């Protein structure tokens, strides 16, 4: 009996031609679904829970004011800078000047305050908003969103 050496069968190579397409598809997916925060948070705040919550329709007309804790003190954050209540009026007027005229009519100021922020600080911010003629104020909260079924 004669033994023959078996020929080794080579395993075919992995086709990687579609790999770049797959990588770019996954990259685009994450770019689309990921929300990037534009303002770095310097204040810590816990959003209070609400019962009568409605969703904002056009977020490009919203100006955000954050009130939260920095160390042991409560502070106001406008964009990425800490501010005093006196600076709120100037900030809101500058934001209003940057908007298109049709958006400026619908400007909403959203106050995102910590649930245990002192009320006198929120009152000072509201007084500054009155002086800036920003009368449409929104308080951010968490909870179930109410929808109109009219």
Coordinates of C-alpha atoms in Angstrom, one line a residue, residues 4-141:
X4 CA -0.1 9.5 -0.8
X5 CA 0.3 12.9 0.7
X6 CA -2.8 14.8 0.9
X7 CA -2.9 18.1 -0.8
X8 CA -3.5 20.9 1.6
X9 CA -6.6 22.8 0.7
X10 CA -6.2 26.5 1.0
X11 CA -8.9 28.4 2.7
X12 CA -10.0 31.2 0.4
X13 CA -9.1 34.7 1.6
X14 CA -11.7 37.0 3.2
X15 CA -13.1 39.5 0.7
X16 CA -12.6 43.0 2.3
X17 CA -13.8 45.0 -0.6
X18 CA -17.0 46.1 1.2
X19 CA -15.4 46.8 4.5
X20 CA -14.8 50.6 3.9
X21 CA -18.4 51.0 2.8
X22 CA -19.6 49.3 6.0
X23 CA -17.3 51.5 8.2
X24 CA -18.5 54.7 6.6
X25 CA -22.1 53.6 6.9
X26 CA -21.7 53.0 10.6
X27 CA -19.9 56.3 11.0
X28 CA -22.6 58.3 9.2
X29 CA -25.3 56.5 11.3
X30 CA -23.6 57.6 14.6
X31 CA -23.0 61.1 13.2
X32 CA -26.7 61.5 12.5
X33 CA -28.1 60.0 15.8
X34 CA -25.6 61.5 18.2
X35 CA -26.6 64.8 19.8
X36 CA -23.6 67.0 20.5
X37 CA -23.9 69.4 23.4
X38 CA -22.8 72.9 22.2
X39 CA -22.5 74.4 25.6
X40 CA -20.1 72.9 28.2
X41 CA -21.9 72.7 31.5
X42 CA -20.1 74.6 34.3
X43 CA -23.1 74.5 36.7
X44 CA -24.7 71.3 38.1
X45 CA -28.4 71.2 38.1
X46 CA -31.2 68.6 38.5
X47 CA -34.2 69.4 36.4
X48 CA -37.4 69.5 38.4
X49 CA -40.3 67.1 37.5
X50 CA -43.3 68.7 35.9
X51 CA -47.0 67.7 35.4
X52 CA -48.1 70.1 32.6
X53 CA -45.3 69.8 30.1
X54 CA -45.4 70.8 26.5
X55 CA -42.6 70.4 23.9
X56 CA -41.0 73.4 22.2
X57 CA -41.7 73.6 18.5
X58 CA -38.9 75.6 17.1
X59 CA -35.7 75.3 19.1
X60 CA -33.7 77.8 17.0
X61 CA -35.6 80.6 18.7
X62 CA -34.8 79.4 22.2
X63 CA -32.2 81.1 24.4
X64 CA -31.1 79.0 27.3
X65 CA -30.2 80.2 30.8
X66 CA -28.8 77.7 33.2
X67 CA -28.9 78.1 37.0
X68 CA -27.1 75.6 39.1
X69 CA -24.5 74.9 41.7
X70 CA -20.8 75.7 41.4
X71 CA -19.1 74.5 44.5
X72 CA -21.4 75.6 47.4
X73 CA -22.9 78.6 45.6
X74 CA -25.6 78.9 43.0
X75 CA -24.6 80.6 39.7
X76 CA -26.0 81.6 36.3
X77 CA -24.5 80.2 33.1
X78 CA -25.0 82.0 29.8
X79 CA -23.6 79.9 26.9
X80 CA -20.2 78.7 28.3
X81 CA -19.6 81.6 30.8
X82 CA -20.7 82.1 34.3
X83 CA -22.6 85.4 34.8
X84 CA -24.4 87.6 37.2
X85 CA -28.1 88.5 37.1
X86 CA -27.1 92.0 35.8
X87 CA -25.5 90.4 32.7
X88 CA -28.6 88.5 31.7
X89 CA -30.3 91.6 30.1
X90 CA -27.3 92.2 27.8
X91 CA -27.0 88.6 26.9
X92 CA -30.7 88.3 25.9
X93 CA -30.5 91.5 23.8
X94 CA -27.4 90.2 22.0
X95 CA -29.1 86.9 21.3
X96 CA -32.2 88.7 20.0
X97 CA -30.0 90.8 17.7
X98 CA -28.4 87.7 16.2
X99 CA -31.8 86.2 15.2
X100 CA -33.6 86.6 12.0
X101 CA -36.5 89.1 12.3
X102 CA -39.2 86.4 12.1
X103 CA -37.4 84.3 14.7
X104 CA -36.9 87.3 17.0
X105 CA -40.7 87.7 17.3
X106 CA -40.9 84.2 18.6
X107 CA -37.9 84.3 20.9
X108 CA -38.4 82.1 24.0
X109 CA -36.0 82.2 27.0
X110 CA -35.7 78.8 28.6
X111 CA -34.6 78.8 32.2
X112 CA -33.0 75.5 33.2
X113 CA -32.7 75.8 37.0
X114 CA -31.7 73.3 39.6
X115 CA -34.7 72.1 41.6
X116 CA -33.3 73.5 44.8
X117 CA -32.0 76.8 43.3
X118 CA -32.8 79.8 45.5
X119 CA -35.9 81.6 44.3
X120 CA -34.4 85.1 44.7
X121 CA -31.8 84.2 42.0
X122 CA -34.6 83.1 39.6
X123 CA -36.5 86.3 40.4
X124 CA -33.5 88.4 39.6
X125 CA -33.2 86.6 36.3
X126 CA -36.8 87.2 35.5
X127 CA -36.5 90.9 36.3
X128 CA -33.6 91.1 33.9
X129 CA -35.6 89.4 31.3
X130 CA -38.4 92.0 31.8
X131 CA -35.9 94.8 31.3
X132 CA -34.7 93.1 28.1
X133 CA -38.4 92.8 26.9
X134 CA -38.2 89.0 26.8
X135 CA -41.7 88.1 28.0
X136 CA -41.9 84.6 26.7
X137 CA -40.3 82.4 29.4
X138 CA -40.1 78.7 29.6
X139 CA -39.1 76.6 32.6
X140 CA -37.4 73.3 31.7
X141 CA -38.6 70.2 33.6

